[in-house]
Each structure stands twice: as structure tokens, then as C-alpha cells.
Amino acid sequence: MELAVVLVNTLVITQARGRPVEPPESGAERLTALTAAVTEPAGRPREAGDADALAAVAEGLHPVFTAAPGAVEELNAMLVRHGAVPCLYGEPPMLSFHARDAGTVDAWAASMGTALAMVIGVGQGVRLRSCEAAGCDLVFFDVTRNASRRFCGLSCQNRAKATAYRARRRA
Ligand SMILES: [Zn+2]
């Protein structure tokens, strides 16, 4: 889940916290951005081509966070495309959602896609959200008890409050 959020926010989003941001455009830039953003040391992409492929995956995952029409169908297609399959490996056996010999891109896409599908499949898709503040498209996973989080963070929450306050004063 966390990985999907990081990937979308790093590779797709074009405005964050009220400012335009430029997502990395070349494979090399994407690789650098991913290496900086993803803290998991194991199985990180090492090739620009993989970073490009993951950017396409992130592009496909983004609609799930904005509840865009067709997002679920696209997610299903992605799970098939990247060979998502439950698989036990290691000793003691651990459950993963990609084939044992899957490459980085397929492994990441299958893991992220499965995590999102499980959230949606238990009726919690509303927790996959996009910041509601103006000028911010950052996505997040809402873990509040009543799924009431509206902003990516405090800076956006404060900015939105100030905007609403000014609008009330003008009225
Ligand atoms: Zn925000």
C-alpha cells in the first residue's frame, strides 16, 4: 500500500502542497527519484527501463486513488498483465502475490495491485484518497478510524482552512 502511494506521488503527481511539481521524465531521472523515495532496500529497480515501466504502472494505479470511472477494471487488467498470483516461498514460507521468479516490475506491480484490490474488495476503497486542497494531488491511504481524512498533511489542511476563512470573511 505504502509503495503504491509513494510511486504515484513520486512519478505521476504534477502538483503538491499548492505548488506545481515536475514528475521525472527520463528513465534515469525516474530511477534516481525512486531510489530516493523507496526505503525498501530489497528488490529495488536498478535499470532505467524498469523505472519507466514502473512509471506506467503508477499511472495506471493513480485512478484508484481518485475514484475515477474504470479504475477497478484497469486494476483487474493490471493484475493479469503483471502475473499477480498468491505464492508461498522461503523458509518459513511467506506469502507474496507474484511468481517466485517475477522480475522487479512484475513483482512490484503485482504486490501493489493486490494490496489495493484487497482494500477495495473489503469495501474500504474510500480510504484510497487524493488530497482535497487546491493545488495538491498527492494521494494517501486514510487510516483514520472513520475514514475522514481529507488532506495529505498539515500544510494542506492549514492552507485549505485559511482559504475557507478568507472566503467566509469576503461573504
Ligand atoms: Zn495536499
mmCIF file of N, CA and C and ligand atoms in Angstrom, residues 17 131 133 136 138 151-153 156 159, ligand 1:
data_model
loop_
_atom_site.group_PDB
_atom_site.id
_atom_site.type_symbol
_atom_site.label_atom_id
_atom_site.label_comp_id
_atom_site.label_asym_id
_atom_site.label_seq_id
_atom_site.Cartn_x
_atom_site.Cartn_y
_atom_site.Cartn_z
ATOM 1 N N ARG A 17 1.030 20.251 -2.472
ATOM 2 C CA ARG A 17 1.034 21.283 -1.429
ATOM 3 C C ARG A 17 0.985 22.692 -2.007
ATOM 4 N N CYS A 131 -5.568 14.252 -2.027
ATOM 5 C CA CYS A 131 -5.698 15.461 -1.205
ATOM 6 C C CYS A 131 -6.762 16.400 -1.785
ATOM 7 N N ALA A 133 -7.118 19.633 -0.998
ATOM 8 C CA ALA A 133 -6.703 21.031 -1.042
ATOM 9 C C ALA A 133 -6.456 21.473 -2.487
ATOM 10 N N CYS A 136 -3.127 20.578 -4.998
ATOM 11 C CA CYS A 136 -2.451 19.394 -4.465
ATOM 12 C C CYS A 136 -3.174 18.124 -4.903
ATOM 13 N N LEU A 138 -1.588 15.023 -4.213
ATOM 14 C CA LEU A 138 -0.917 13.910 -3.534
ATOM 15 C C LEU A 138 -1.943 12.882 -3.064
ATOM 16 N N PHE A 151 -6.935 15.674 3.750
ATOM 17 C CA PHE A 151 -5.733 16.312 3.207
ATOM 18 C C PHE A 151 -4.505 15.425 3.392
ATOM 19 N N CYS A 152 -3.498 15.704 2.526
ATOM 20 C CA CYS A 152 -2.290 14.880 2.566
ATOM 21 C C CYS A 152 -1.496 15.133 3.830
ATOM 22 N N GLY A 153 -1.607 16.357 4.367
ATOM 23 C CA GLY A 153 -0.825 16.686 5.550
ATOM 24 C C GLY A 153 -1.270 18.009 6.143
ATOM 25 N N CYS A 156 -1.378 21.344 3.897
ATOM 26 C CA CYS A 156 -2.565 21.481 3.044
ATOM 27 C C CYS A 156 -3.813 21.751 3.882
ATOM 28 N N ARG A 159 -3.670 25.393 4.825
ATOM 29 C CA ARG A 159 -3.917 26.237 3.657
ATOM 30 C C ARG A 159 -5.404 26.249 3.307
HETATM 31 ZN ZN ZN B 1 -2.138 18.126 -0.124
#
